Each structure stands twice: as C-alpha cells, then as structure tokens.
Amino acid sequence: MSLVLSQAINAIMLGCTYSLVGIGFSLFFGVMDIVVFCAGDVAIFAAFSITALVSIVGLYAALNLALPPFLSTVLIVIAGASLTGVLMLALYRLVIKPFENKSALMPLLSTIASGVALRELIGIFYPQGRNPQTFPQLLPGGALSDFAMISWRNLIIIVATLLLVALLYLFVNKTKIGLSIQAVSQNREAAIMVGINWQQVVLITFLLGGFILGIGGFLVASYYDVVRFDMGSMYGLKGFCAAVVGGLGNVYGAIVGGLLIAFIEVFVSAFVPGGTAYASVAAFLMVVLFILFKPEGVIGEKTIEKV
Amino acid sequence: MLKRRTIKFLVVFMLLALAFTLIAGCGSGSKGKEESKATDSKTVKVAFLGPLTGPNAMQGVGARNAFKLAIDQANASGKLPFKIEVVDLDDASNPGTGASVAQKAVADQDVVAASGHWNSPVAEATIPIFKSAGVPLVIWGAIRPTLTSKENYPYITRVCPTQQQENLPLANFVINELGRKKWAIISDTTTYGKSNTEAWKNEVKKYPGAEVVSIDEIQVGQNDFRPILSKIKAANVDGIYFGGVVMEAALVRRQMVELGMKDMLMVGISGIVDDKFIETAGKEAAEGIIATKPGKSISKLEGGKAFEEAYQKAGFKEPYGAYGPYAYDAANIIVEALKQVGPDRNKLVDAIAKISYNGLLGVTSFNEVGQTTNVASTIYVVEDGKWVDWDSSKYKSGERKLPGSK
Amino acid sequence: MINKAGAQLSRSLMAIAVSLGICLILYIALVSPLPITLLVLAIFLGLIVMGERSGGIEKIYAAMEEHKGEALVVAGIFALLLPLLVSGNNYLLHVVVMGGIYSIIALGLNFQLGSTGMVNFAPAAFYGTGAYTSAVLAVKFGISPWVGILCGLFMAALLGIVFGFPALKTRGYYLSLVTIALQVIFTLMIINTDWLGGPNGIPGIPGYEIFGFSFRRPLEILGMRLPYQTNYFYLVFLLLSLAALAASRLYNSRIGLAWNAIEQDEIVAATQGINLTKIKLLAFSIGAAFAGVAGALYAHYTSFIGNEDFDFNKSLVLICMVLLGGMDNVAGVILGSLLLTIIDEKLRDFADYRMLMYALILIIILIARPQGLLPKRNRKYQIKQDNNEGYNVTVTAGGK
Amino acid sequence: MEVLRTEALTINFGGLKAVDGVDFIIGDEIVGLIGPNGSGKTTFLNLVSGIYKPTSGKIIFQQEDITGAGPDAIRSKGIARTFQTNRLCLHLTVLDNMLLGLYSQQKTAWWQAIFRPAYSRAEIKAGIEKCFHILAHFNEELIKRCYDPVTTIPLIDRRRIEIARAIVGEPRLLLLDEPTAGLNAEETMQMIRDIGKIREDNRKISIIIIEHDMAVIARITDRVVVLNAGKKIAEGLFSEVSKDEQVRTAYLGG
C-alpha cells in the first residue's frame, strides 16, 4: 500500500510540472488559436536564467544579506519569470505575429524552429551550456515527515502550482483584462466588435503565459535538481500532451491532463515488469487514443461541426 | 517573343555562373595541390571524431581537448619533421552524422590517421568507411566488444577496454569481497547501458547465491527516477548497479537520498567516474559510491601529474572526463607511429597495429584483433567528495563503513 | 511563320539555359566552401524574386513547361557527368547521394504535407521502416537487397496506412500531435526491441550487387577509377527520376486533384464523390512507400542503421526540405531537398552553431518566403484553341 | 416518376430536432424548399447529400435505400449539390474545380495515374472537353480564364462555376442551396435564366432548390415544400401554398 501511495505522490509531482507547461499551451491556444511549440524551451530558458542569476551573478547570496531566504527566492523567481514573459513577447513579435491569418502550419513550424534556436543559444552561450547544470537549491529540501516521504520542496511545488492556478483563475475571472482574454478566446470577432483591444489582449496573454512558463521552468528544475539545454523539447511535448488530453484551450483541463499523463508514466514504470522503457510509449499512446476518440479532452464538451 | 533584355540577362547570368564554377574549381584544385606539396615538408592532418554536440558532448569535448593537448605537445617538442594538425569532427552521437564526417575525413588525402568515437553505434557506422579508405582508426572511447575483430584488424585498434573487461573485476569485488548478493540494475537504453546490463547479469550469474532482482531501463536525458527507486526500495536489495553515465547516475543517487535510500550501496563503471558526478549528486549523497575504472588512477600513474598540470595549463574550459586519458594516449600512439613510418596511410596502419607504446596509461600494445592488452583496473570509492582509490581509502581500512553495511 | 519558329527556338534555348543554370548553381553550392554556397544561393533567390517582380519569371516558367523535355535531358546529362565533374571526390558524392535519398522521401512527404495539407511529422518513421525491413531481411535472412527494396516499400506503405488512420478522424494540430507521438513511439520501440538491434542498430548490411558486381567496389569506366559512391549515385538518381515521374503524374491526375480538393475543403471534396478515407490513406501509403524505398537504399548504402537516423529531428528536417523547395511542386521539392542537404553538410564545419543556423534559416524562410523557392503552380493541360467553335484538347500532360 | 423519396426523415442535434419526420418526394421536376431561417432546409440537404447521418427515417433514391451512405457514395449515385456559402476550392483554377465535378465519373485509379495508359489520357481529354462545353453554356468568358484561380473570379461567376461543377457529372438530382444569395437583382435574373437552361437542356435533371427570394421560387419551381421548425407544414404549387394560413404565420409570426 505504501508503495502505491509513494508512487502516487511521485505521479502528482510529475503531473504538476507537466500541467504548468500545459497551461501555457492552452492559454496561447485559447487566445490566438495557435500552438506555441517552444513553450517547453521557454520554461527551460527561465530555469537557466535563474541558475545564471544565482550561480553566476550571485544574486541570491547578495539578496540573502538583506532579506530572509524565502523572500529572496521569491524575488529571484519573479525576476526569472518576468524575463521569460518579456522573451515570450519578443517571440510573439518575431515569429508569431508575421503569420497571423496564415496557414496554421506556419506558426507551428516557426515556433518549433525558435524552440530549437533557443535551445541552441543556451547551449552555445551559457558557460558550458551543453553540459547539464546543477540547479541551485532555492527551496528547502528537508523531509516534512517520514510518512510517504513528502519533502518540504515537494509540498512547495504542489502549493505553488495550486496557488498559480488560483491566481490565474482570479485574474481571468475578476479583472477587466482577464475578462477580455476570456472574451477573445471564446469568440475573437465578437470581442473585437464590442471594442476589446485585441492586440493588447494578445500581448498581455503572452506576457502572462511567459510568466507562468517561467515559474513552471523553475519548479521543474527544482524538482529535478538539474537543467539541461535540451530538456525543453521533451518537457514541452509532454506539456502539449497534457494540454490536449485536458482539451486544448481549456486551462484547467491542462492540470487534469498533466496528472493523467504523469500517472500513466509512473505506474507503467513502477508496476509493469520491464515497463520503465515503455513509460513514455504508454503515455504517448494514451494521447493518441485520446485525440482519436475523445478529441475534446477529458472535461471538454463535444461540439458539432457546422457545415 | 522573348524580350531582348531577358536574353541579355540570361547570358550575363550564365557567364557569371560559369565564372563562379571556374573560380571554385580552380580554387579547390590549386588549394589541394598546395597542400599535398606541403604534406612532404610541413603539415599532416589527423582526424578526431567524437560527440562534440548533443547529449554526450561532455565526453567528446573532454577527449578532444586531451587529444589536442597530446598533438600540441608533439608539435612543440620539435622532434617531428612536420606539423600535425587536428581536424576535429563532430559525430553528434549519431551514426548517420558519423558516417558523413568520416567520409569527409577520408576524402581529404592529407588525413593520414584518425581517432574516434565514444558511441559504439557511431563506430559501427564509420569503421567500414575507414577500412575501405585504408585509414587507421584508433578508438578512444567506444567500448562495445565487437568493434575490434579479425575482420577489422589491422585498420581498427582500440586503446580503451571493452565493457566485459570493465565489469568483471567490479562484480568480483562487490560480490566476493563485500558480500552483496541481491542486485537491482538501472541502466540507460543506449548501447552502453544495454551492454552493461548484459555484462553485469552474466557476471552476477557466475557467483552462487547472487541474483539480479530487477532491471530498469531509462532514457539518457531522463530526469525523474523516483518511480523506479520507490519500487527498488520496496524490493529490499543489497545494492543498485548503475550501467550508465554521469548525469543520470548523479540524479539517481540524489533522488535515492531524497527517498530515504541513502543507506543503499550504489556501484557503477567508468561512465560515472567523474567529478561532475559528485558535484551534481552532492558531496554527502555521493559518499561511499563505488565504481571501477580501467587503468590505474591518474594520480598513481607516472605521467598522471604532468598530464593534469599540462591540461590545466592549456586552459581548456571543460574537464577531460573519463576518457580524456585514452584520447591522449591514442593521439600519442598515432604520433609515435608517424615518427616511425612518416605520413603514409598504409604504413601507418601496420605501424599502429604493431606498436608498443609506453604512455600515460602504461604500456599499450594491441592483440591479434586490435584490442589493447593494457587492462589493469582500479576500484574507486567516493570519500569526502573525491574519487579515491579503494586501496588507500578509509573504507578499506575500516575507518568508515559503506552504505548498507551491517 | 518564321517568326513563330524563331520564338519557339529561343524559348527552347531558354529552357535549356535555365536548366543548365540550376544544375550549375547546385554544383557550385556543392563544391564551394560555405560562404560562396550561401552567396550563390542568395543570388539565386534574388534572381527568382527579381523575376517575380518584373514578371519575367512567368516567361521562364512557360518556356520550361513547354520545353520540359529539353530541360530534363540537360539536367539528366549533367547528373550523369556529375561524378566526373567532382573528379571522384567521394565526400561530395556522398552528399549528393544523401540529397537524392532525402529527395525521394520529401517527394513522398509532399503528398501528405503539400498536396493534401495533412501535417505529417513522422516521415522519418516511414523512412526507418523501409530501412529496417530491408536491413533485417538482408542480415537475418540473407534475402537479396533488391527484393528488400520491394519489401521495404510494402512495409512502409502498410505503416503509412496505420499512421494515416488518425488523419481520417482529426485535422490540424491534433493530427500534428498524433504524428509526433507516433514518431516518438516508433523511435522508442526501435530502441526497446532487441531483435532489431535496439540501440545498437544493425551493422554490416550488405550492399547491392548486380551480375556479380558489388556496388561497394569502385566503378571503373573509360580507364577511370571512380569511388564506390558513384554506383549508388546512379542508382539513387535512377530511382529519384522514377519517383519524380510518378509524383508528377499523380499530381496531374484526378488523384492529385482530389488531394488538393481535400486540402482546400474536405466537405466539398466529399460531395464531389471523393472517398476521403481512401484518398487520404492513399496519400499516406504512397508517400510512405516512397520513404520506404529511400530507407532501403540508405540501409544498403551506409551498411549501418540505427534509431538516431530516424527520429523526430530527421522528420523536422524532411518537412523543412518540402517547405523550402515549395509545397506541391515536384521540381521545388527536389531542389529544396538537395539544397538543404548541401547546406546541412556545409554547416558541419560549424558544429556548435549548426542547429542554430538551421533553425534561423527555417524561420527566415517562413517569414520571407513562405511559398518556398519554387511556388506551387497551377495545373495546365495543353489545349489548342482552333477557333471559336470548338476546343480541341490534344495532349493532356500537365504542367509544372 | 419518382426520383427521391424520404420517409419520416429525422435528425437530432442534442435535444434539438433540426429535421423532424419529413416525408418528401420529388419526380422529374424542380421543387422549391422554403421556410423561415432555421427551419431545417439546409440540414435537409445535408441529410440527403450524406453530410449528416439521419437519426431515423429513410432516404430512397431511384428505388435504392441510400440512408446512411457517405457523401462520396451519394455523389457517385447521382446526387450533386451546391452550397449556400459558395464553396469552391479557392486556390485551384476554374478548370480544376470543374474537373472535380467529374471525379465520380472518371475511373483512373492511382496506379493508372502513375503509368498513364492511353485510356486515362483519353479520359482527361474527354473530361476537359466536357467541362468547356458546360462552361460555355454559362459564360464563354470563363473558358478563357480557365487557368485563373477562383479567387480572381467575380461572385456571380463563382456561383455559376459551382453549379456547373455540380452538373458536369450528369447528376440525376441537383440540390441548390440559395444559388442567388449575395447577388444583386440583375445577377439574380441571370441566375434564374441559367437554372432554367439546365432543365431545358436536360429534362433528366431534377432539382431541389432552397431560396429566400419568393420571386425566384415563383418563377422556376414546379412545386414547393414548406418547412418550419424541422417539420413539413405544406406542399404544392407556390401560388396555393403562399395562401396557406400556417405558412403565413410561420413566416410572419415566427
């Protein structure tokens, strides 16, 4: 029993990391109707920025002189995430905006290419960037209790994910800009007709999405203790799968999707003999089946195609 | 009717194109001639192939640096009648890419010898190319046993030991001397990992009472091993054998500690003997990890100190890694052969195959299939954040106890 | 009359000149160092753009369409002489052989991506299936590689039907994701299957042989000794020609039209009597069959295959080839594949920057010239209009 | 002679019955399908042409039960249609769009396309001639522009091409979904003439036409069927139906 429980905790942790990228995907898809495929790489970029801020610039140590460690961690994470927010804006301007109103394939390819470029830039310009980098321990590592091995760090990751989703919920449902985002994602033409500044909504979505991806990158790197320049591709792919399983465009579905994929992976590798090598196969197979037989996602509603 | 302008335009264009062809053709032609003239008196090229980008870049770049160091030293010594130039080519751990760069290397007539590869599949792909071009290839890091064989001799030689040669002493040590019998294997899905799994399973079988309880295969680049480790924890084994490379090994150890498995022994082979392992796993977590590495430890080798100092002095950013010394010796063997017979591919093939060279790792000579006969191995243990020779460690003397000791 | 004949002649000459020009550009791109290659390509692109601006390019296209035969003969002769032109440099020949192999796959991928608008991210899986089928048959069962080509073709076509199945139910991003997932699954399954050599790949694949002549031996003609790549070059060139012919005929048939109709509007296509299931699966399986042939060629050419040759990155590269050349344009797809293979090889000198430059080139192409080097052309049928009373349709061979 | 008959044809979208138990019959004639917006006219055409599968009921075409057949099979059996929103393949040429209409008539298989025997060459040749013949019927100008993509063609001609595409394959039954939508008065008149010509040329084509413009309906239909909220509420001559009380309330009172 305790084995199942501990595996479930592993799965929940993994699911949290997947769902944050999934949320990013869904946010962009909802507003822009495009898949920003470099989301995973953007998240990893944040992790590298934070690593650089801490271990090269020495910001953490400097902040620690004046502030409690918890606060300096928060500051650094916000700095890193803001950086990716800005990066996302730049990406929007450079590789997404030129393809507005064109074939959907083009922004897909251009974002895949920019993901590769981002990865390579890290690999080339970060000192020894092609080697895996140890991620600074900004979250306390000690065990909370011996039971089922919940560590402080894991707890923080889960709480942070929930908090982020709650904040996103409040932002989208309670603020004017958030409501505009919702309006645009439901019906762009109508939203523009009622006078919503579409361009502004898009910019804010990208800023926000980049910020969430940044925090996702931070959490995933903290969970793994390591960042690799090429981690973003697999991470992004799994995040995309999470978004699809949850229903593309549905921000909350992405969390369910992430957890589902994580559970499949963990349980296949833990309880199927020789299953470790097939964990990813099982996860992707599930995604394929989902798309084929329930493309609207776990909690989406089926829509009838209008002729 | 065509417009006059269009025709004129086309004619100009064709002339330009022709001119370009001529320039390009003559350019490469004359360049080729100059260089071949130069061969006699000045520059000889030696190719280095390895993963300089991609997931295994760490290994490849370290070995490249060590290789270059040896060549630079040879050039600086002034004992050669020509200068040696290193052509470093990236195989990106990809057989297709490897084959392509190997073609490129052998197409250049000035390249007289090559040393290459950390990945066995890449070596498999390039060996036929080097063989058919008659260029000797000294393998510095690929450890699949079948790479050196009767068919490939004398073109292909190898300075590093094979996987079988690596796993044998380790199994003997941990099972016989330490008495650990129940094993869980974690290894990656690369050739390296899979043949380690194979080799370790076979070694363990040889000892009565010893058994392998579980085998888990992971991907290189995977970061989360908690599901596997949770499972192994429940299975209550005497130790984990890790048949992969540095980064995954470090993460496995780190997550073992996180899951409360600090008191479980972990062993590995040369792929993890690297300071990066301790750095990433954390000094405390890494304590008491055992690994074997062929050859004697650098510090015990005669030229070890000098090598390390020279490497430091040359100002390479990256550590030389587990296979740096082999690449270093591979380079020196090629230099030695060049000294003996001069820059001629055919003569070099035989010279290298028959060489007996006393270098950093000791005396290297090749057996009838081109495999090095220099296979001394050393057991290492991590002690206070350093890889220490078992024989001189506090564990051997009994001052400290290994994880899981009763 | 004389004037008309003169115009005819000058158009024919122009077609020959342009064909020769493109061959020369490819040749220069192949033999020169990277800066010159890039310069030549920039000039080439500049010429096309200039031609499009001034409208002159339409005349060239028209001439090429009218005098396709002459243009192809010139290109064919050039290709036959290529091994001599590169004076037996085996590396350059290797690059061309790989370019030819990729061209065949890209032509197949074009059926899905270009003609039918189904984004398939798994062409490398089809390529791999062909390679593995042929290799396993040759290595484990000693079956002749010639038979292996057919088996590779068949197996790949079969996998094409399997991978094409999702295309019946989904479109757009969902289809992209399914094919990405299938591609990843394909790679993982190869790694996990020991019988297929797992991560070790399959070494020692025999080469082709014809009447006792091994393709792995240097070719000796007219007293010249050409490297063994020459044999493969001619083989690949022959198969590429056949593939291009088949692709162009399919494009100009009702099948090609049906593919285009599906790309534009599936419901309209269906109401015109097009069986979506059949025609979509056809695009996948014929495309996969092309890739399967290319895979078999590759396996017996390099003598080693491993999972890395057939992964997602390779699929991306193949998609880029189709995009760069111009979707749904046979000549464009081949040109794109050759150019990208050449550039890819040239960038090897900049090992660390290679992928970065590659990504940047792709983004720049997407932004600056999304239609590819040679944009898609409308189908043309040769129709003679005698007078106002009747339309006499003579030969019905399509344009391009 | 009966060409198409539906028996209690019904389709549910969730809880909504878009077409509800419609019995419909058409012989050698032009039948107008009228009714207020949302009354299920287009859905009815979608059912007949196979785009939607009926929830219950039967569709019988020339004594053959075609209920549940796919749109491609139905087209091959001889029912062609146009769309309300003028759906042509915009990036294909005029001629390609026309040839698409012949798709179900042509037999060249994929392997024949590759080897291209004389038979397939002749087929393409005959196909193009036929397309030109039909196009000439509507607008000679279109033949000269046959290699222009449809995007460059004015709307009235696009409507013509769509109808031409539908009849080039010699269907037994033609379904026209608001052929005059978006046309001005003069163009509407031209369109009416064009549709009239189809029947004059070939009495073997039956037509179901959806139309909002009652003038059009009055001029070209032999008979009308009125739908409201998915149900058939009246049928007969337009002059009679237009006096029907139920029809009036449906149109005016909603």
JSON list of N, CA, C and O in Angstrom, two decimals, chain C residues 352-371:
[
{"chain": "C", "resi": 352, "resn": "ASP", "atom": "N", "xyz": [29.02, 23.54, -33.55]},
{"chain": "C", "resi": 352, "resn": "ASP", "atom": "CA", "xyz": [28.19, 24.04, -32.46]},
{"chain": "C", "resi": 352, "resn": "ASP", "atom": "C", "xyz": [27.06, 24.93, -32.95]},
{"chain": "C", "resi": 352, "resn": "ASP", "atom": "O", "xyz": [26.01, 25.00, -32.33]},
{"chain": "C", "resi": 353, "resn": "TYR", "atom": "N", "xyz": [27.28, 25.63, -34.04]},
{"chain": "C", "resi": 353, "resn": "TYR", "atom": "CA", "xyz": [26.30, 26.61, -34.48]},
{"chain": "C", "resi": 353, "resn": "TYR", "atom": "C", "xyz": [25.33, 26.04, -35.50]},
{"chain": "C", "resi": 353, "resn": "TYR", "atom": "O", "xyz": [24.44, 26.73, -35.96]},
{"chain": "C", "resi": 354, "resn": "ARG", "atom": "N", "xyz": [25.55, 24.78, -35.85]},
{"chain": "C", "resi": 354, "resn": "ARG", "atom": "CA", "xyz": [24.83, 24.22, -36.97]},
{"chain": "C", "resi": 354, "resn": "ARG", "atom": "C", "xyz": [23.31, 24.25, -36.77]},
{"chain": "C", "resi": 354, "resn": "ARG", "atom": "O", "xyz": [22.57, 24.81, -37.57]},
{"chain": "C", "resi": 355, "resn": "MET", "atom": "N", "xyz": [22.87, 23.65, -35.68]},
{"chain": "C", "resi": 355, "resn": "MET", "atom": "CA", "xyz": [21.44, 23.58, -35.45]},
{"chain": "C", "resi": 355, "resn": "MET", "atom": "C", "xyz": [20.83, 24.98, -35.32]},
{"chain": "C", "resi": 355, "resn": "MET", "atom": "O", "xyz": [19.73, 25.24, -35.77]},
{"chain": "C", "resi": 356, "resn": "LEU", "atom": "N", "xyz": [21.60, 25.88, -34.70]},
{"chain": "C", "resi": 356, "resn": "LEU", "atom": "CA", "xyz": [21.10, 27.25, -34.53]},
{"chain": "C", "resi": 356, "resn": "LEU", "atom": "C", "xyz": [20.88, 27.90, -35.89]},
{"chain": "C", "resi": 356, "resn": "LEU", "atom": "O", "xyz": [19.81, 28.46, -36.17]},
{"chain": "C", "resi": 357, "resn": "MET", "atom": "N", "xyz": [21.90, 27.81, -36.74]},
{"chain": "C", "resi": 357, "resn": "MET", "atom": "CA", "xyz": [21.78, 28.42, -38.06]},
{"chain": "C", "resi": 357, "resn": "MET", "atom": "C", "xyz": [20.63, 27.79, -38.84]},
{"chain": "C", "resi": 357, "resn": "MET", "atom": "O", "xyz": [19.89, 28.46, -39.55]},
{"chain": "C", "resi": 358, "resn": "TYR", "atom": "N", "xyz": [20.51, 26.50, -38.64]},
{"chain": "C", "resi": 358, "resn": "TYR", "atom": "CA", "xyz": [19.46, 25.75, -39.29]},
{"chain": "C", "resi": 358, "resn": "TYR", "atom": "C", "xyz": [18.09, 26.29, -38.89]},
{"chain": "C", "resi": 358, "resn": "TYR", "atom": "O", "xyz": [17.22, 26.55, -39.74]},
{"chain": "C", "resi": 359, "resn": "ALA", "atom": "N", "xyz": [17.91, 26.45, -37.59]},
{"chain": "C", "resi": 359, "resn": "ALA", "atom": "CA", "xyz": [16.63, 26.98, -37.09]},
{"chain": "C", "resi": 359, "resn": "ALA", "atom": "C", "xyz": [16.39, 28.39, -37.64]},
{"chain": "C", "resi": 359, "resn": "ALA", "atom": "O", "xyz": [15.28, 28.72, -38.06]},
{"chain": "C", "resi": 360, "resn": "LEU", "atom": "N", "xyz": [17.45, 29.20, -37.64]},
{"chain": "C", "resi": 360, "resn": "LEU", "atom": "CA", "xyz": [17.29, 30.57, -38.11]},
{"chain": "C", "resi": 360, "resn": "LEU", "atom": "C", "xyz": [16.93, 30.60, -39.59]},
{"chain": "C", "resi": 360, "resn": "LEU", "atom": "O", "xyz": [16.06, 31.36, -40.01]},
{"chain": "C", "resi": 361, "resn": "ILE", "atom": "N", "xyz": [17.61, 29.75, -40.37]},
{"chain": "C", "resi": 361, "resn": "ILE", "atom": "CA", "xyz": [17.29, 29.69, -41.80]},
{"chain": "C", "resi": 361, "resn": "ILE", "atom": "C", "xyz": [15.81, 29.36, -41.99]},
{"chain": "C", "resi": 361, "resn": "ILE", "atom": "O", "xyz": [15.11, 29.99, -42.78]},
{"chain": "C", "resi": 362, "resn": "LEU", "atom": "N", "xyz": [15.35, 28.40, -41.20]},
{"chain": "C", "resi": 362, "resn": "LEU", "atom": "CA", "xyz": [13.94, 27.99, -41.33]},
{"chain": "C", "resi": 362, "resn": "LEU", "atom": "C", "xyz": [13.01, 29.16, -41.02]},
{"chain": "C", "resi": 362, "resn": "LEU", "atom": "O", "xyz": [12.07, 29.44, -41.77]},
{"chain": "C", "resi": 363, "resn": "ILE", "atom": "N", "xyz": [13.30, 29.87, -39.93]},
{"chain": "C", "resi": 363, "resn": "ILE", "atom": "CA", "xyz": [12.41, 30.98, -39.55]},
{"chain": "C", "resi": 363, "resn": "ILE", "atom": "C", "xyz": [12.43, 32.05, -40.65]},
{"chain": "C", "resi": 363, "resn": "ILE", "atom": "O", "xyz": [11.39, 32.57, -41.04]},
{"chain": "C", "resi": 364, "resn": "ILE", "atom": "N", "xyz": [13.64, 32.33, -41.13]},
{"chain": "C", "resi": 364, "resn": "ILE", "atom": "CA", "xyz": [13.75, 33.37, -42.16]},
{"chain": "C", "resi": 364, "resn": "ILE", "atom": "C", "xyz": [12.96, 32.98, -43.41]},
{"chain": "C", "resi": 364, "resn": "ILE", "atom": "O", "xyz": [12.23, 33.79, -43.98]},
{"chain": "C", "resi": 365, "resn": "ILE", "atom": "N", "xyz": [13.08, 31.71, -43.80]},
{"chain": "C", "resi": 365, "resn": "ILE", "atom": "CA", "xyz": [12.32, 31.26, -44.98]},
{"chain": "C", "resi": 365, "resn": "ILE", "atom": "C", "xyz": [10.83, 31.41, -44.74]},
{"chain": "C", "resi": 365, "resn": "ILE", "atom": "O", "xyz": [10.09, 31.92, -45.59]},
{"chain": "C", "resi": 366, "resn": "LEU", "atom": "N", "xyz": [10.40, 30.98, -43.55]},
{"chain": "C", "resi": 366, "resn": "LEU", "atom": "CA", "xyz": [8.97, 31.05, -43.26]},
{"chain": "C", "resi": 366, "resn": "LEU", "atom": "C", "xyz": [8.46, 32.48, -43.34]},
{"chain": "C", "resi": 366, "resn": "LEU", "atom": "O", "xyz": [7.38, 32.75, -43.83]},
{"chain": "C", "resi": 367, "resn": "ILE", "atom": "N", "xyz": [9.28, 33.41, -42.84]},
{"chain": "C", "resi": 367, "resn": "ILE", "atom": "CA", "xyz": [8.82, 34.80, -42.83]},
{"chain": "C", "resi": 367, "resn": "ILE", "atom": "C", "xyz": [8.97, 35.43, -44.22]},
{"chain": "C", "resi": 367, "resn": "ILE", "atom": "O", "xyz": [8.04, 36.05, -44.74]},
{"chain": "C", "resi": 368, "resn": "ALA", "atom": "N", "xyz": [10.16, 35.23, -44.81]},
{"chain": "C", "resi": 368, "resn": "ALA", "atom": "CA", "xyz": [10.45, 35.97, -46.03]},
{"chain": "C", "resi": 368, "resn": "ALA", "atom": "C", "xyz": [9.86, 35.30, -47.28]},
{"chain": "C", "resi": 368, "resn": "ALA", "atom": "O", "xyz": [9.49, 35.98, -48.23]},
{"chain": "C", "resi": 369, "resn": "ARG", "atom": "N", "xyz": [9.79, 33.98, -47.28]},
{"chain": "C", "resi": 369, "resn": "ARG", "atom": "CA", "xyz": [9.32, 33.32, -48.50]},
{"chain": "C", "resi": 369, "resn": "ARG", "atom": "C", "xyz": [8.57, 32.03, -48.17]},
{"chain": "C", "resi": 369, "resn": "ARG", "atom": "O", "xyz": [9.04, 30.92, -48.45]},
{"chain": "C", "resi": 370, "resn": "PRO", "atom": "N", "xyz": [7.38, 32.21, -47.60]},
{"chain": "C", "resi": 370, "resn": "PRO", "atom": "CA", "xyz": [6.65, 31.02, -47.15]},
{"chain": "C", "resi": 370, "resn": "PRO", "atom": "C", "xyz": [6.24, 30.09, -48.28]},
{"chain": "C", "resi": 370, "resn": "PRO", "atom": "O", "xyz": [5.98, 28.92, -48.05]},
{"chain": "C", "resi": 371, "resn": "GLN", "atom": "N", "xyz": [6.18, 30.60, -49.48]},
{"chain": "C", "resi": 371, "resn": "GLN", "atom": "CA", "xyz": [5.75, 29.72, -50.58]},
{"chain": "C", "resi": 371, "resn": "GLN", "atom": "C", "xyz": [6.88, 28.83, -51.07]},
{"chain": "C", "resi": 371, "resn": "GLN", "atom": "O", "xyz": [6.68, 28.01, -51.94]}
]
